[in-house]
């Protein structure tokens, strides 16, 4: 079929080369080439039949995912793909970005073995797990506790007589609940449990627990395991439950790279309790990347469809305009497109920072760990909240057809939304970031300098150290200069951190306990964390612009960065006014400039989503097809509905006809 004329015109009139921007997003032309090679391996492989999962039952979707995962593992070996990024790409192409039953085996079980197991344990477990004789999951969350890890109830009690740990689920609420791949796929789990030895509880530790018989896959005696049932999405994933009744494992199955239990039961504590933060930081950086990708997919669908869809009249008697020409549609979609770009660059920055700092940690240098932990927690929450709301906004911007599963948008939403909860519930994550901000504020108040992303606190007026005294308001706000907007966001963050810190102190002065004061200030603390993260994202997005060599590409990314920053000021104008950072007149100017930027971005909107370089198969959307032939394909798609297998459904003869005969 020919290309839709509207989309052809949009692509011809773009002011920049999409290929150059794709290379920037991928981190270089070589990486773009390699990513496409891997995608072609999947697309051109007859073994990967690409069924439309929308017409399958949950059991069929799970089985298809298992089939593809098993094939995927074989192909990874066959093609010699071993680089973590390349495995991630290949896996995404095979499963079209959907969750799959081996996610936790590949994403949590294997990495935890690598980072927390001793050499002896790696020799024993890693190769069998790499070869999938052992299929593992990560069993942390329980029915009664998730993010609050200290509340977990599963126990691991050491028995020196047999040199075994007795793993037990003492209550209904202690049953492990939610781990992906636990229900039907895994035969081992890394179980987090409270370690008891010599009459003392030493807190949470990780244990390798076999749960199913190798070969037969039957649950082991003392193990109750199964699937938790249908969920909002994640139909391919067998999220499971696990109940352990005084189940014994050898002492050597406790992950002992950092903490140890000696044969006689003596507990040897780790050098630092922050060493296991690494895995969390890594996973959270991946979630920021996922937020960028999921929001980018939703924007691609909504923006292409908005260029194809014609509706209503701008002027009587004239042809119906593309809905992308309506300013209200641009205002809904372009700030989200800008956020997708922002989060992409932030995710890449976090991954690089993680790699850099991991090298320091291995050398015993933990100085940057607290900041990285706080930043990753906050950015995980900030990006997933915005992406989650943004995906739904994109669905609604597609009108009625956005509600059809053929749009691909319901699927993107239900599969992304759990990331607001897993790996740390977002509000709790923001409060973790706030702890670090308050600690930093307290340090500055007592005359110390702080470094890194919180160094703006050194400039607070009224602090003893004032290396560069900052007035209440930036002398002039340059509305077209991202660096000037970074300053405005920095002031907003420092004001809100100071506001929360002073409110916290006021609660403490009322003789409240530390915990009570914290709870009574928590709304202010979350706002301070959000402002800190917002500043971080604007700062990192702005820094990226100067790295872009090609002037045409730099200009279009600069407009996105300005829109992201100015739209944020417009949405949070109260903070900027109340903090004395911007005047009334400046806010009016900001709102006007946002509308001007929408018009500037409009001619490049389709090219900007094309630069994400999603194949039609990966996008999985009739509305977002590259060729724009939406309506013909929507009709073809609907014919595949199982309800259309017969002209007359059996319910007609069974229920409707007898009723008609009686009435």
XYZ file of C-alpha atoms in Angstrom, residues 25-484:
460
model
C 19.289 8.686 20.826
C 21.118 5.374 20.312
C 24.462 6.769 21.446
C 26.148 6.668 18.012
C 25.659 5.471 14.418
C 27.339 2.124 15.183
C 24.811 1.388 17.908
C 21.910 2.298 15.583
C 23.300 -0.075 12.945
C 23.736 -2.888 15.490
C 20.258 -2.388 16.997
C 18.716 -2.645 13.525
C 20.758 -5.761 12.752
C 19.394 -7.430 15.892
C 15.832 -6.377 15.071
C 16.220 -7.753 11.526
C 17.363 -11.101 12.973
C 14.022 -11.318 14.795
C 11.840 -9.869 12.021
C 13.232 -12.185 9.334
C 13.250 -15.347 11.442
C 10.336 -17.659 10.530
C 10.624 -19.283 14.000
C 9.273 -16.089 15.568
C 5.681 -16.143 14.371
C 4.245 -12.774 15.298
C 0.661 -13.502 16.329
C -1.627 -10.693 17.457
C -1.920 -11.428 21.179
C -5.071 -9.311 21.506
C -7.162 -12.283 20.349
C -5.582 -14.847 22.729
C -6.654 -15.993 26.213
C -4.346 -15.407 29.197
C -3.170 -19.037 29.236
C -2.411 -18.826 25.495
C -0.513 -15.559 25.971
C 1.587 -17.121 28.746
C 2.318 -20.206 26.665
C 3.261 -18.139 23.610
C 5.597 -16.004 25.752
C 7.278 -19.149 27.162
C 7.673 -20.546 23.657
C 9.261 -17.303 22.447
C 11.491 -17.043 25.534
C 12.797 -20.579 25.048
C 13.479 -19.817 21.363
C 15.056 -16.497 22.318
C 17.551 -18.170 24.668
C 18.542 -20.651 21.937
C 18.960 -17.842 19.381
C 21.025 -15.684 21.759
C 23.473 -18.608 22.034
C 23.344 -19.353 18.326
C 24.134 -15.736 17.365
C 26.662 -15.301 20.197
C 24.847 -12.272 21.649
C 26.325 -11.645 25.127
C 26.520 -7.848 25.584
C 23.856 -6.802 28.190
C 22.490 -3.964 26.005
C 22.258 -6.270 23.000
C 20.484 -8.977 25.026
C 18.020 -6.299 26.222
C 17.348 -5.137 22.628
C 16.980 -8.661 21.273
C 14.583 -9.588 24.090
C 12.510 -6.431 23.453
C 12.207 -7.245 19.753
C 11.217 -10.874 20.392
C 8.508 -9.875 22.902
C 7.629 -6.474 21.328
C 8.493 -4.699 24.565
C 5.999 -6.780 26.582
C 6.832 -8.460 29.890
C 7.784 -12.144 29.679
C 8.164 -15.007 32.169
C 11.990 -14.962 32.147
C 12.212 -11.230 32.985
C 13.153 -11.829 36.613
C 15.510 -14.692 35.796
C 17.468 -12.479 33.391
C 16.946 -9.136 35.121
C 17.187 -10.010 38.848
C 18.215 -13.635 39.515
C 21.372 -13.709 37.351
C 22.560 -10.158 38.260
C 22.028 -10.844 41.999
C 24.124 -14.021 41.704
C 26.854 -11.990 40.011
C 26.854 -9.199 42.598
C 26.039 -10.972 45.892
C 27.225 -14.608 45.558
C 30.702 -15.823 46.565
C 32.949 -17.370 43.930
C 32.060 -20.857 45.218
C 28.322 -20.066 44.931
C 28.766 -18.668 41.429
C 30.593 -21.841 40.386
C 27.684 -23.882 41.771
C 24.693 -21.854 40.550
C 25.674 -19.465 37.759
C 26.322 -21.794 34.810
C 23.214 -23.967 35.468
C 21.222 -20.688 35.683
C 22.912 -19.316 32.551
C 21.978 -22.537 30.743
C 18.442 -22.410 32.195
C 18.615 -25.728 34.028
C 17.994 -23.454 36.988
C 15.266 -20.875 36.253
C 15.095 -18.296 39.000
C 12.954 -15.452 40.258
C 13.424 -12.833 42.977
C 10.997 -13.328 45.875
C 10.997 -10.207 48.012
C 7.464 -8.782 48.111
C 4.928 -10.462 50.418
C 1.167 -10.246 50.607
C 1.443 -7.937 53.620
C 4.541 -5.850 52.774
C 6.158 -4.474 49.624
C 8.278 -1.338 49.646
C 8.666 -1.396 53.456
C 11.325 -4.094 53.471
C 11.912 -4.127 57.216
C 8.312 -5.291 57.624
C 8.864 -8.538 55.663
C 7.961 -11.566 57.818
C 9.540 -14.595 56.091
C 12.164 -16.093 58.434
C 15.416 -17.970 57.841
C 16.465 -19.602 61.129
C 19.910 -21.213 61.288
C 20.211 -24.741 62.721
C 23.900 -25.378 63.602
C 23.215 -29.085 64.299
C 22.508 -29.750 60.602
C 24.159 -26.606 59.186
C 20.899 -25.654 57.488
C 18.595 -22.658 57.317
C 14.914 -23.298 58.018
C 12.900 -21.020 55.709
C 9.381 -20.383 56.942
C 6.278 -18.349 56.076
C 4.800 -17.924 59.587
C 1.622 -15.997 58.633
C -0.761 -15.528 55.702
C 0.685 -12.028 55.141
C 4.205 -13.484 54.927
C 3.390 -15.488 51.765
C 5.613 -14.229 48.933
C 3.246 -12.536 46.475
C 3.779 -10.921 43.058
C 7.249 -12.092 41.907
C 7.187 -12.530 38.113
C 7.942 -16.010 36.791
C 7.223 -17.534 40.226
C 3.774 -18.983 39.472
C 4.625 -21.604 36.839
C 8.069 -20.961 35.311
C 10.784 -20.882 37.987
C 12.352 -23.834 39.798
C 14.462 -21.655 42.167
C 13.919 -18.355 43.926
C 16.193 -15.872 45.638
C 14.127 -15.420 48.800
C 14.546 -12.406 51.070
C 14.029 -13.383 54.700
C 14.776 -12.195 58.246
C 17.936 -14.014 59.333
C 17.815 -15.522 62.845
C 20.915 -17.118 64.328
C 22.095 -17.645 67.928
C 18.837 -16.099 69.158
C 19.276 -12.819 67.276
C 17.537 -11.284 64.252
C 20.083 -9.800 61.838
C 17.553 -8.373 59.376
C 16.941 -9.174 55.720
C 19.291 -11.451 53.804
C 19.013 -13.314 50.500
C 18.831 -17.117 50.183
C 18.757 -19.414 47.163
C 15.748 -21.682 47.615
C 14.884 -24.585 45.257
C 11.091 -24.667 44.833
C 10.427 -27.287 42.128
C 11.922 -30.696 41.349
C 14.367 -30.481 38.434
C 13.091 -32.669 35.612
C 9.467 -33.098 36.713
C 8.930 -29.422 37.723
C 6.643 -30.588 40.584
C 6.727 -28.397 43.746
C 9.061 -29.740 46.453
C 7.603 -30.997 49.778
C 7.074 -28.013 52.111
C 6.614 -25.622 49.164
C 3.228 -24.232 48.100
C 3.532 -22.274 44.866
C 1.163 -20.981 42.156
C -0.114 -18.098 40.025
C -1.898 -15.159 41.730
C -4.558 -14.793 39.000
C -5.481 -12.158 36.371
C -4.206 -8.600 36.797
C -4.743 -5.183 35.158
C -2.184 -6.214 32.494
C 0.936 -8.428 32.318
C -1.075 -11.327 30.877
C 2.139 -13.024 29.685
C 3.588 -13.049 33.194
C 2.920 -15.717 35.821
C 3.214 -13.490 38.890
C 3.129 -15.980 41.732
C 2.759 -16.843 45.398
C 5.172 -18.913 47.487
C 4.529 -20.371 50.955
C 7.372 -22.207 52.683
C 6.663 -24.523 55.609
C 9.905 -24.940 57.607
C 11.714 -25.709 54.382
C 15.383 -26.600 54.898
C 18.252 -25.410 52.677
C 22.037 -25.872 53.155
C 23.977 -23.090 54.947
C 25.862 -22.510 51.670
C 22.622 -21.321 49.998
C 22.739 -17.969 51.824
C 24.270 -15.371 49.478
C 27.499 -14.661 51.360
C 29.631 -12.246 49.370
C 29.071 -9.525 51.987
C 27.468 -10.965 55.161
C 28.172 -14.526 56.368
C 26.991 -17.135 58.828
C 29.792 -19.438 60.044
C 29.112 -23.207 60.485
C 28.666 -22.666 64.265
C 26.053 -19.936 63.644
C 28.292 -16.890 64.203
C 27.083 -13.925 62.135
C 29.719 -11.900 60.257
C 28.325 -8.549 59.206
C 29.110 -6.794 55.884
C 31.641 -3.953 55.608
C 28.877 -1.565 54.544
C 25.112 -1.906 54.410
C 25.133 0.237 51.251
C 26.873 -2.335 49.057
C 23.624 -3.939 47.905
C 22.308 -0.515 46.763
C 23.998 -1.115 43.399
C 21.336 -3.479 42.054
C 18.538 -1.074 43.076
C 20.237 1.877 41.396
C 20.742 -0.172 38.225
C 17.103 -1.335 38.062
C 15.856 2.211 38.712
C 17.995 3.590 35.901
C 16.401 0.957 33.634
C 12.921 2.130 34.720
C 13.756 5.729 33.705
C 14.770 4.324 30.289
C 11.518 2.313 30.180
C 9.521 5.448 31.022
C 11.183 7.192 28.076
C 10.535 4.267 25.701
C 6.916 3.678 26.748
C 6.066 7.383 26.548
C 7.897 7.594 23.187
C 5.784 4.704 21.830
C 2.566 6.378 22.999
C 3.628 9.738 21.502
C 4.563 8.057 18.200
C 1.091 6.519 17.920
C -0.807 9.662 18.966
C 1.212 12.097 16.830
C 1.166 9.980 13.638
C -2.559 9.336 14.065
C -3.163 13.062 14.700
C -1.477 13.798 11.353
C -3.661 11.231 9.532
C -6.980 11.998 11.233
C -9.025 14.888 9.817
C -11.885 16.229 11.868
C -14.316 19.160 12.199
C -13.825 22.624 10.686
C -11.457 25.418 11.517
C -13.064 27.583 8.825
C -16.554 26.931 7.408
C -16.566 25.365 3.970
C -12.869 24.430 4.001
C -11.602 20.809 4.127
C -11.413 19.195 7.553
C -7.972 19.916 9.073
C -5.540 17.375 10.518
C -6.254 17.221 14.250
C -2.546 17.911 14.811
C -3.232 21.467 13.563
C -5.418 22.222 16.594
C -3.395 24.051 19.238
C -5.179 22.119 21.994
C -3.984 18.805 20.472
C -0.419 20.142 20.242
C -0.622 21.317 23.864
C -1.645 17.804 24.943
C 1.033 15.952 22.970
C 4.157 18.072 22.431
C 5.098 18.543 26.104
C 4.874 14.722 26.436
C 7.090 14.312 23.370
C 9.583 16.689 25.020
C 9.385 14.652 28.259
C 10.085 11.415 26.335
C 13.282 12.985 24.961
C 14.212 14.369 28.396
C 13.800 10.988 30.097
C 15.770 9.272 27.350
C 18.791 11.474 28.039
C 18.336 11.194 31.829
C 18.131 7.377 31.655
C 21.356 7.254 29.620
C 23.054 9.596 32.128
C 21.981 7.405 35.059
C 23.276 4.256 33.385
C 26.638 5.901 32.693
C 26.828 7.267 36.253
C 26.000 3.826 37.651
C 28.806 2.263 35.617
C 31.282 4.958 36.692
C 30.376 4.758 40.370
C 30.306 0.948 40.373
C 33.998 1.036 39.527
C 34.536 3.348 42.536
C 32.541 1.012 44.805
C 34.677 -1.938 43.754
C 37.683 0.154 44.830
C 35.999 0.714 48.209
C 35.006 4.352 47.506
C 31.383 4.778 48.650
C 31.252 8.590 48.819
C 28.927 9.105 45.857
C 26.620 6.213 46.785
C 24.119 8.117 49.000
C 23.545 10.792 46.339
C 23.205 8.259 43.517
C 20.774 6.211 45.601
C 18.674 9.300 46.387
C 18.759 10.593 42.813
C 17.831 7.217 41.301
C 14.896 6.815 43.714
C 13.555 10.296 42.930
C 14.043 10.128 39.165
C 12.442 6.671 39.020
C 9.312 8.155 40.642
C 9.376 11.456 38.732
C 9.720 9.855 35.292
C 7.285 6.973 35.851
C 4.546 9.280 37.192
C 4.822 11.620 34.198
C 5.075 8.786 31.650
C 2.148 6.926 33.220
C -0.182 9.938 33.042
C 1.247 10.799 29.614
C 0.454 7.418 28.041
C -3.181 7.770 29.140
C -3.243 11.364 27.808
C -2.011 10.042 24.423
C -4.779 7.418 24.442
C -7.458 10.044 25.087
C -5.921 12.335 22.436
C -6.742 9.562 19.899
C -10.473 9.838 20.621
C -12.646 6.727 20.444
C -10.156 4.637 18.462
C -7.588 5.051 21.243
C -9.848 2.860 23.377
C -9.554 -0.048 20.919
C -6.824 -2.569 21.636
C -5.785 -2.169 17.987
C -4.373 1.266 18.901
C -1.725 -0.427 21.045
C -2.213 2.240 23.718
C -4.186 0.203 26.325
C -1.409 -2.421 26.184
C 1.377 0.151 26.649
C -0.500 1.650 29.603
C -1.297 -1.531 31.525
C 2.223 -2.863 31.039
C 3.953 0.364 32.094
C 1.777 1.451 35.023
C 3.111 -1.138 37.553
C 6.504 0.574 37.414
C 4.997 3.335 39.578
C 4.820 0.668 42.293
C 7.528 -1.946 41.787
C 11.167 -1.360 42.760
C 9.865 1.107 45.327
C 6.411 2.731 45.487
C 6.780 6.230 44.056
C 5.696 8.327 47.046
C 8.028 6.316 49.296
C 10.822 6.848 46.735
C 10.238 10.620 46.824
C 10.440 10.520 50.626
C 13.758 8.647 50.387
C 15.088 11.416 48.168
C 13.738 13.933 50.698
C 15.780 12.297 53.495
C 18.925 12.955 51.504
C 17.836 16.555 50.745
C 17.111 17.297 54.411
C 20.430 15.745 55.447
C 22.238 17.917 52.880
C 20.333 21.021 54.036
C 21.309 20.283 57.649
C 24.970 19.933 56.621
C 24.899 23.319 54.878
C 23.177 24.894 57.903
C 26.021 23.696 60.119
C 28.634 25.285 57.857
C 29.632 22.390 55.578
C 29.658 22.531 51.778
C 27.727 19.870 49.866
C 28.582 18.653 46.368
C 26.877 17.038 43.371
C 23.276 17.693 42.316
C 22.454 19.352 45.692
C 25.276 21.926 45.567
C 22.610 24.614 44.973
C 21.883 24.421 48.708
C 25.281 26.065 49.344
C 23.872 29.243 47.776
C 20.850 29.604 50.058
C 20.672 33.151 51.476
C 21.062 33.119 55.240
C 23.532 30.233 55.216
C 26.907 30.917 56.788
C 28.826 29.901 53.701
C 27.964 32.005 50.676
C 30.507 31.338 47.953
C 28.246 33.015 45.417
C 25.503 35.011 47.087
C 22.264 34.567 45.129
C 19.620 37.248 45.241
C 15.951 36.377 45.688
C 15.406 36.436 41.942
C 17.636 35.858 38.917
C 18.453 39.340 37.616
C 16.839 38.579 34.263
C 15.130 35.467 33.066
C 16.100 34.690 29.475
C 13.055 32.870 28.260
C 14.864 31.436 25.217
C 17.951 30.337 27.068
C 17.696 26.868 28.654
C 20.653 27.650 30.959
C 18.690 30.589 32.402
